[in-house]
Amino acid sequence: MTPAADFWPGCGFQALARDARGWLVPSDEYLQWLLARPELALVPESCAAEIALHESLALSPARVVLSAELAAVQDDDARENYTVFLRFRDGLLAAGTLEAYYLQLMRSGVVNVPAVFIDAVVQALLRNLLDNCNDAFEARAAEMLFRSQRITLQDGQMLAGDRATLDMLNETAGLGEVGRLLLQSGALQPTAQVKVLSADNAAQYWQESDRHHFLLDLTHELTQDLSHGLTFKMTRARSGLKALARVLERWVGHLLGVQVQIEPVHQVTDSAWRWHVGLDVESTAILNDLYQDRPVDGERMARLVSLFTLTFANPAEMRADVAGKPVYLGLATNAEGVVRIKPQNLLLNLPLASVS
């Protein structure tokens, strides 16, 4: 697989194959990549049984593991980690593709694997559907579907930054434990080793994508004051919200086979509003309250990052009672200013026509 511009080299994508449908088939190499994650790495305290299990799986990652082998692992946490990994591995192999596994898991309502594995699957799926993407803004926006973002306002811009990266820089200035000690002593001030993605530096994204240090500008409109008290609003050509909308369109098309168009909007004025989907926990609650005419205070409303309209290319693919009507989407932060998108919401909650 040779993308137009390679990115996210650490997501295991190159170890996956595609089936005739274009969905990702797990291979031994991909399972070995999963096994090499820090959660499953051997440590000096690993017992002989854990070492033997790890080494045998590294050689034959799809092999059957007997319950006695797991029971022999002495450390409770290590034993649980391997149990979870094997449950995840067996689910992938039984489903046949990462897409089928993800859909089955989310539709089951019983998510029995940790978020770290689910995020790994989502990242691989996005890497697949963006394989021929040359737009760094879309690739950066796609990170929002598997990595939490901190939203900040700076000089009139709404910026999304990778939460883990920003927290690490704030705690250590990017210098590890030495940086942490220097910050605590006051000898070093936090430095913002992040930059806003722009047309001027977009080419750098592809080489630096695994560092997650680009901020995405989610500002949708620029307001310019004119004379005589007039203002002029102009939609940004490189809005991160537009890039996110394009990614969400691809996500729905790839996993549901339904073509939709998604556009960011500032407000919903539709008196016949019939259907909405929150892209996260907070926006789901806000949209539910607004739809039910329940009061939403100003502090909660201020958490809304954006609203979107979603329209189906073919209204016949919608439920008959809402066919042809727009679906409204919401995106919001929690009280700490963090956005955590739940990409499964779009797959589970759209008003799709029943398949007979």
Coordinates of C-alpha atoms in Angstrom, one line a residue:
M1 CA 0.0 0.0 0.0
T2 CA 1.6 3.2 -1.2
P3 CA -0.3 6.3 -0.2
A4 CA 0.0 9.6 -2.0
A5 CA 1.6 10.9 1.2
D6 CA 2.6 8.5 3.9
F7 CA 1.5 9.3 7.4
W8 CA 0.9 7.7 10.9
P9 CA 3.6 5.1 10.3
G10 CA 3.2 3.9 13.8
C11 CA -0.4 2.7 13.4
G12 CA 0.3 -0.7 11.9
F13 CA -1.4 0.0 8.6
Q14 CA 1.4 -1.3 6.5
A15 CA 1.0 -4.7 8.1
L16 CA -2.6 -5.0 6.9
A17 CA -4.0 -6.3 3.6
R18 CA -7.2 -5.3 1.8
D19 CA -10.0 -7.7 0.7
A20 CA -12.0 -7.3 -2.5
R21 CA -14.2 -4.8 -0.7
G22 CA -11.3 -2.6 0.3
W23 CA -11.7 -3.6 4.0
L24 CA -8.6 -4.4 6.2
V25 CA -7.7 -8.0 6.9
P26 CA -5.6 -8.7 10.0
S27 CA -2.4 -10.5 9.4
D28 CA 0.2 -12.2 11.6
E29 CA 2.3 -9.1 11.2
Y30 CA -0.5 -6.9 12.4
L31 CA -1.1 -9.1 15.4
Q32 CA 2.7 -9.0 16.2
W33 CA 2.5 -5.2 16.0
L34 CA -0.3 -5.3 18.5
L35 CA 1.6 -7.6 20.8
A36 CA 4.5 -5.2 20.8
R37 CA 2.4 -2.5 22.4
P38 CA 3.7 -1.2 25.8
E39 CA 0.7 -2.7 27.6
L40 CA 2.0 -6.2 26.7
A41 CA 5.7 -5.6 26.8
L42 CA 7.9 -7.8 29.0
V43 CA 9.4 -6.2 32.0
P44 CA 12.3 -7.3 34.3
E45 CA 9.7 -8.7 36.7
S46 CA 8.0 -10.9 34.1
C47 CA 7.8 -14.5 35.3
A48 CA 9.0 -17.5 33.2
A49 CA 5.4 -18.3 32.2
E50 CA 4.8 -14.8 30.9
I51 CA 8.0 -14.8 29.0
A52 CA 7.2 -18.1 27.4
L53 CA 3.7 -17.0 26.4
H54 CA 4.9 -13.7 25.0
E55 CA 7.7 -15.3 23.0
S56 CA 5.5 -18.0 21.6
L57 CA 2.8 -15.5 20.5
A58 CA 5.5 -13.3 18.9
L59 CA 6.4 -16.3 16.7
S60 CA 2.8 -17.5 16.1
P61 CA 0.4 -14.7 17.1
A62 CA -2.7 -16.5 15.9
R63 CA -2.1 -19.7 17.8
V64 CA -4.5 -21.1 20.3
V65 CA -3.6 -20.2 23.9
L66 CA -4.7 -22.7 26.6
S67 CA -6.3 -21.5 29.8
A68 CA -3.5 -23.2 31.7
E69 CA -1.0 -21.0 30.0
L70 CA -2.8 -17.9 31.1
A71 CA -3.3 -19.2 34.6
A72 CA 0.5 -19.8 34.9
V73 CA 1.2 -16.1 34.5
Q74 CA 1.9 -14.9 38.1
D75 CA 1.2 -11.2 37.9
D76 CA -2.5 -10.4 38.0
D77 CA -2.3 -7.3 35.7
A78 CA -0.2 -9.1 33.2
R79 CA -2.6 -12.0 33.1
E80 CA -5.5 -9.7 32.6
N81 CA -3.7 -7.8 29.8
Y82 CA -3.1 -11.1 27.9
T83 CA -6.7 -12.2 28.4
V84 CA -7.9 -8.9 27.0
F85 CA -5.5 -9.1 24.1
L86 CA -6.6 -12.6 23.2
R87 CA -10.2 -11.6 23.3
F88 CA -9.5 -8.7 21.0
R89 CA -7.3 -10.9 18.7
D90 CA -10.0 -13.6 18.5
G91 CA -12.7 -11.1 17.7
L92 CA -10.6 -9.6 14.9
L93 CA -9.9 -13.0 13.4
A94 CA -13.5 -14.2 13.7
A95 CA -14.8 -11.0 12.0
G96 CA -12.3 -11.3 9.2
T97 CA -11.7 -7.6 8.8
L98 CA -11.1 -4.6 11.1
E99 CA -14.2 -2.9 9.7
A100 CA -16.5 -5.9 10.4
Y101 CA -15.1 -6.3 13.9
Y102 CA -15.6 -2.6 14.7
L103 CA -19.2 -2.6 13.4
Q104 CA -20.1 -5.9 15.2
L105 CA -18.5 -4.6 18.5
M106 CA -20.4 -1.3 18.4
R107 CA -23.7 -2.7 17.3
S108 CA -23.5 -5.4 20.0
G109 CA -23.7 -2.7 22.8
V110 CA -21.1 -4.8 24.7
V111 CA -17.7 -3.2 24.4
N112 CA -15.4 -5.7 26.2
V113 CA -12.0 -4.4 25.1
P114 CA -10.2 -1.3 26.3
A115 CA -10.3 2.0 24.4
V116 CA -6.6 1.7 23.5
F117 CA -7.5 -1.2 21.2
I118 CA -10.6 0.4 19.8
D119 CA -8.6 3.6 19.0
A120 CA -6.0 1.5 17.3
V121 CA -8.7 0.0 15.0
V122 CA -10.2 3.4 14.3
Q123 CA -6.8 4.8 13.4
A124 CA -6.1 2.0 11.0
L125 CA -9.6 2.3 9.4
L126 CA -9.0 6.1 8.9
R127 CA -5.5 5.5 7.5
N128 CA -7.1 3.1 5.0
L129 CA -9.9 5.4 3.8
L130 CA -7.5 8.4 3.6
D131 CA -4.8 6.3 1.9
N132 CA -4.9 8.5 -1.3
C133 CA -5.4 11.7 0.6
N134 CA -3.1 14.6 -0.1
D135 CA -4.9 17.0 2.2
A136 CA -3.0 17.5 5.5
F137 CA -6.0 19.3 7.0
E138 CA -8.2 16.2 6.5
A139 CA -5.5 13.9 7.9
R140 CA -5.1 16.1 11.0
A141 CA -8.9 16.4 11.4
A142 CA -9.1 12.6 11.3
E143 CA -6.9 12.4 14.4
M144 CA -9.9 13.9 16.3
L145 CA -11.7 10.5 15.8
F146 CA -9.2 8.5 17.9
R147 CA -7.3 11.1 20.0
S148 CA -8.9 13.5 22.6
Q149 CA -8.4 17.2 21.8
R150 CA -8.1 20.3 24.0
I151 CA -10.0 23.2 22.6
T152 CA -8.6 26.7 23.2
L153 CA -9.5 30.2 22.0
Q154 CA -6.5 32.3 20.9
D155 CA -6.7 35.7 19.1
G156 CA -10.1 34.9 17.8
Q157 CA -9.2 31.4 16.7
M158 CA -10.7 28.2 18.0
L159 CA -7.8 25.7 18.1
A160 CA -7.8 22.0 18.6
G161 CA -4.7 20.5 20.0
D162 CA -3.8 16.9 20.9
R163 CA -4.6 16.5 24.6
A164 CA -1.8 14.0 25.4
T165 CA 0.7 16.1 23.6
L166 CA -0.3 19.4 25.2
D167 CA -0.5 17.8 28.6
M168 CA 3.0 16.3 28.2
L169 CA 4.5 19.6 27.1
N170 CA 2.8 21.4 29.9
E171 CA 4.2 18.9 32.5
T172 CA 7.7 18.3 31.1
A173 CA 8.3 21.0 28.3
G174 CA 9.0 18.0 26.1
L175 CA 12.1 17.1 28.1
G176 CA 10.9 14.1 30.0
E177 CA 11.6 13.8 33.8
V178 CA 14.4 16.4 33.6
G179 CA 12.0 18.9 32.1
R180 CA 9.4 18.1 34.8
L181 CA 12.0 18.8 37.6
L182 CA 13.1 22.0 35.9
L183 CA 9.5 23.2 35.6
Q184 CA 8.8 22.4 39.2
S185 CA 11.9 24.4 40.3
G186 CA 10.9 27.4 38.2
A187 CA 14.1 27.2 36.2
L188 CA 12.3 26.5 32.9
Q189 CA 9.1 27.9 31.5
P190 CA 6.8 25.7 29.4
T191 CA 7.4 26.1 25.7
A192 CA 4.7 25.7 23.1
Q193 CA 6.4 23.1 20.8
V194 CA 3.2 23.0 18.8
K195 CA 2.2 24.9 15.6
V196 CA -1.1 25.7 13.9
L197 CA -1.5 23.8 10.7
S198 CA -1.5 26.1 7.7
A199 CA -1.0 26.1 4.0
D200 CA 2.6 27.2 4.6
N201 CA 3.5 24.2 6.8
A202 CA 1.1 21.6 5.6
A203 CA 3.8 19.7 3.8
Q204 CA 5.6 19.1 7.1
Y205 CA 2.6 17.2 8.5
W206 CA 3.3 14.0 6.6
Q207 CA 6.8 13.6 8.0
E208 CA 5.7 14.7 11.6
S209 CA 2.2 13.2 11.8
D210 CA 3.1 10.7 14.6
R211 CA 4.2 13.5 16.9
H212 CA 0.6 14.9 17.0
H213 CA 1.9 18.5 17.6
F214 CA -0.1 20.4 14.9
L215 CA -3.0 22.5 16.1
L216 CA -6.1 22.4 13.9
D217 CA -7.9 25.7 13.4
L218 CA -11.6 25.1 13.8
T219 CA -12.6 28.7 13.2
H220 CA -15.4 28.6 10.6
E221 CA -15.8 32.2 9.8
L222 CA -13.7 35.4 9.9
T223 CA -15.4 38.6 10.8
Q224 CA -14.1 41.9 9.5
D225 CA -15.4 45.2 10.7
L226 CA -16.2 47.7 7.9
S227 CA -17.0 51.3 8.1
H228 CA -20.4 52.7 9.2
G229 CA -20.9 49.9 11.8
L230 CA -21.1 47.2 9.2
T231 CA -19.5 43.8 9.5
F232 CA -18.5 41.3 6.8
K233 CA -18.4 37.5 7.5
M234 CA -16.3 35.3 5.3
T235 CA -16.2 31.5 5.4
R236 CA -12.6 30.2 5.8
A237 CA -11.4 28.2 2.9
R238 CA -9.2 26.0 5.1
S239 CA -11.5 25.6 8.0
G240 CA -10.6 22.5 10.2
L241 CA -14.3 22.0 10.6
K242 CA -14.7 21.6 6.8
A243 CA -11.8 19.1 6.8
L244 CA -13.5 17.2 9.7
A245 CA -16.8 17.2 7.7
R246 CA -15.0 15.6 4.7
V247 CA -13.5 12.9 7.0
L248 CA -16.9 12.1 8.5
E249 CA -18.4 11.8 5.0
R250 CA -15.7 9.3 4.1
W251 CA -16.2 7.4 7.4
V252 CA -19.9 6.9 6.7
G253 CA -19.4 6.0 3.1
H254 CA -16.7 3.5 3.9
L255 CA -18.4 1.7 6.7
L256 CA -22.1 2.0 5.8
G257 CA -21.9 2.3 2.0
V258 CA -24.1 5.5 2.2
Q259 CA -23.1 8.7 0.5
V260 CA -23.7 11.8 2.6
Q261 CA -22.8 15.5 2.5
I262 CA -21.8 17.2 5.8
E263 CA -21.4 20.9 6.2
P264 CA -20.6 23.0 9.3
V265 CA -23.2 25.5 10.4
H266 CA -23.5 28.0 13.2
Q267 CA -27.1 27.4 14.3
V268 CA -30.2 25.4 13.6
T269 CA -33.2 27.4 12.6
D270 CA -35.2 24.5 11.2
S271 CA -38.7 24.5 12.8
A272 CA -39.1 21.0 11.4
W273 CA -36.0 19.6 13.0
R274 CA -36.5 15.9 13.1
W275 CA -33.2 14.1 13.7
H276 CA -29.9 14.8 15.3
V277 CA -26.8 12.9 16.3
G278 CA -24.2 14.1 18.8
L279 CA -20.6 13.3 17.9
D280 CA -19.7 13.1 21.6
V281 CA -21.3 12.7 25.0
E282 CA -21.6 16.4 25.7
S283 CA -23.2 17.5 22.3
T284 CA -25.6 14.5 22.5
A285 CA -26.9 15.8 25.8
I286 CA -27.2 19.4 24.6
L287 CA -29.0 18.5 21.4
N288 CA -31.3 16.2 23.3
D289 CA -32.2 19.0 25.7
L290 CA -32.7 21.5 22.9
Y291 CA -34.9 19.1 20.9
Q292 CA -37.1 18.5 23.9
D293 CA -37.3 22.2 24.7
R294 CA -35.5 21.8 28.0
P295 CA -33.4 24.8 29.1
V296 CA -29.7 24.8 28.3
D297 CA -27.7 27.4 30.2
G298 CA -25.2 29.7 28.6
E299 CA -22.2 27.8 30.1
R300 CA -23.3 24.6 28.4
M301 CA -24.2 26.3 25.1
A302 CA -20.7 27.8 25.1
R303 CA -19.2 24.3 25.0
L304 CA -20.6 23.7 21.5
V305 CA -17.7 23.8 19.0
S306 CA -19.9 23.5 16.0
L307 CA -23.1 22.2 14.5
F308 CA -23.3 20.4 11.1
T309 CA -26.0 19.5 8.6
L310 CA -25.8 16.0 7.1
T311 CA -27.8 15.2 4.0
F312 CA -28.2 11.9 2.2
A313 CA -27.3 11.8 -1.5
N314 CA -30.2 9.3 -1.9
P315 CA -33.1 10.1 0.4
A316 CA -34.5 6.6 -0.3
E317 CA -31.7 5.3 2.0
M318 CA -33.4 7.1 4.9
R319 CA -36.3 6.2 7.1
A320 CA -39.5 7.1 5.3
D321 CA -40.7 9.5 8.0
V322 CA -37.5 11.7 7.8
A323 CA -36.6 11.1 4.1
G324 CA -35.2 14.2 2.5
K325 CA -34.8 16.1 5.8
P326 CA -31.4 17.1 7.1
V327 CA -29.8 15.4 10.1
Y328 CA -28.1 17.8 12.5
L329 CA -24.8 16.9 14.1
G330 CA -23.2 18.5 17.1
L331 CA -19.6 18.7 18.5
A332 CA -18.9 20.0 22.0
T333 CA -16.3 20.0 24.7
N334 CA -16.7 18.8 28.3
A335 CA -16.3 21.1 31.3
E336 CA -12.5 20.8 31.0
G337 CA -12.5 22.0 27.4
V338 CA -11.8 18.5 26.0
V339 CA -13.5 17.0 22.9
R340 CA -13.7 13.2 22.7
I341 CA -15.4 12.2 19.5
K342 CA -17.3 8.9 19.4
P343 CA -17.1 8.0 15.7
Q344 CA -19.4 5.0 16.3
N345 CA -22.3 7.5 16.9
L346 CA -22.6 8.3 13.2
L347 CA -22.7 4.5 12.4
L348 CA -25.3 3.6 15.0
N349 CA -27.6 6.6 15.0
L350 CA -28.3 7.7 11.5
P351 CA -32.0 7.3 10.3
L352 CA -31.2 4.5 7.9
A353 CA -34.0 2.7 6.0
S354 CA -34.5 -0.8 7.2
V355 CA -32.9 -3.4 5.0
S356 CA -35.5 -6.0 4.1

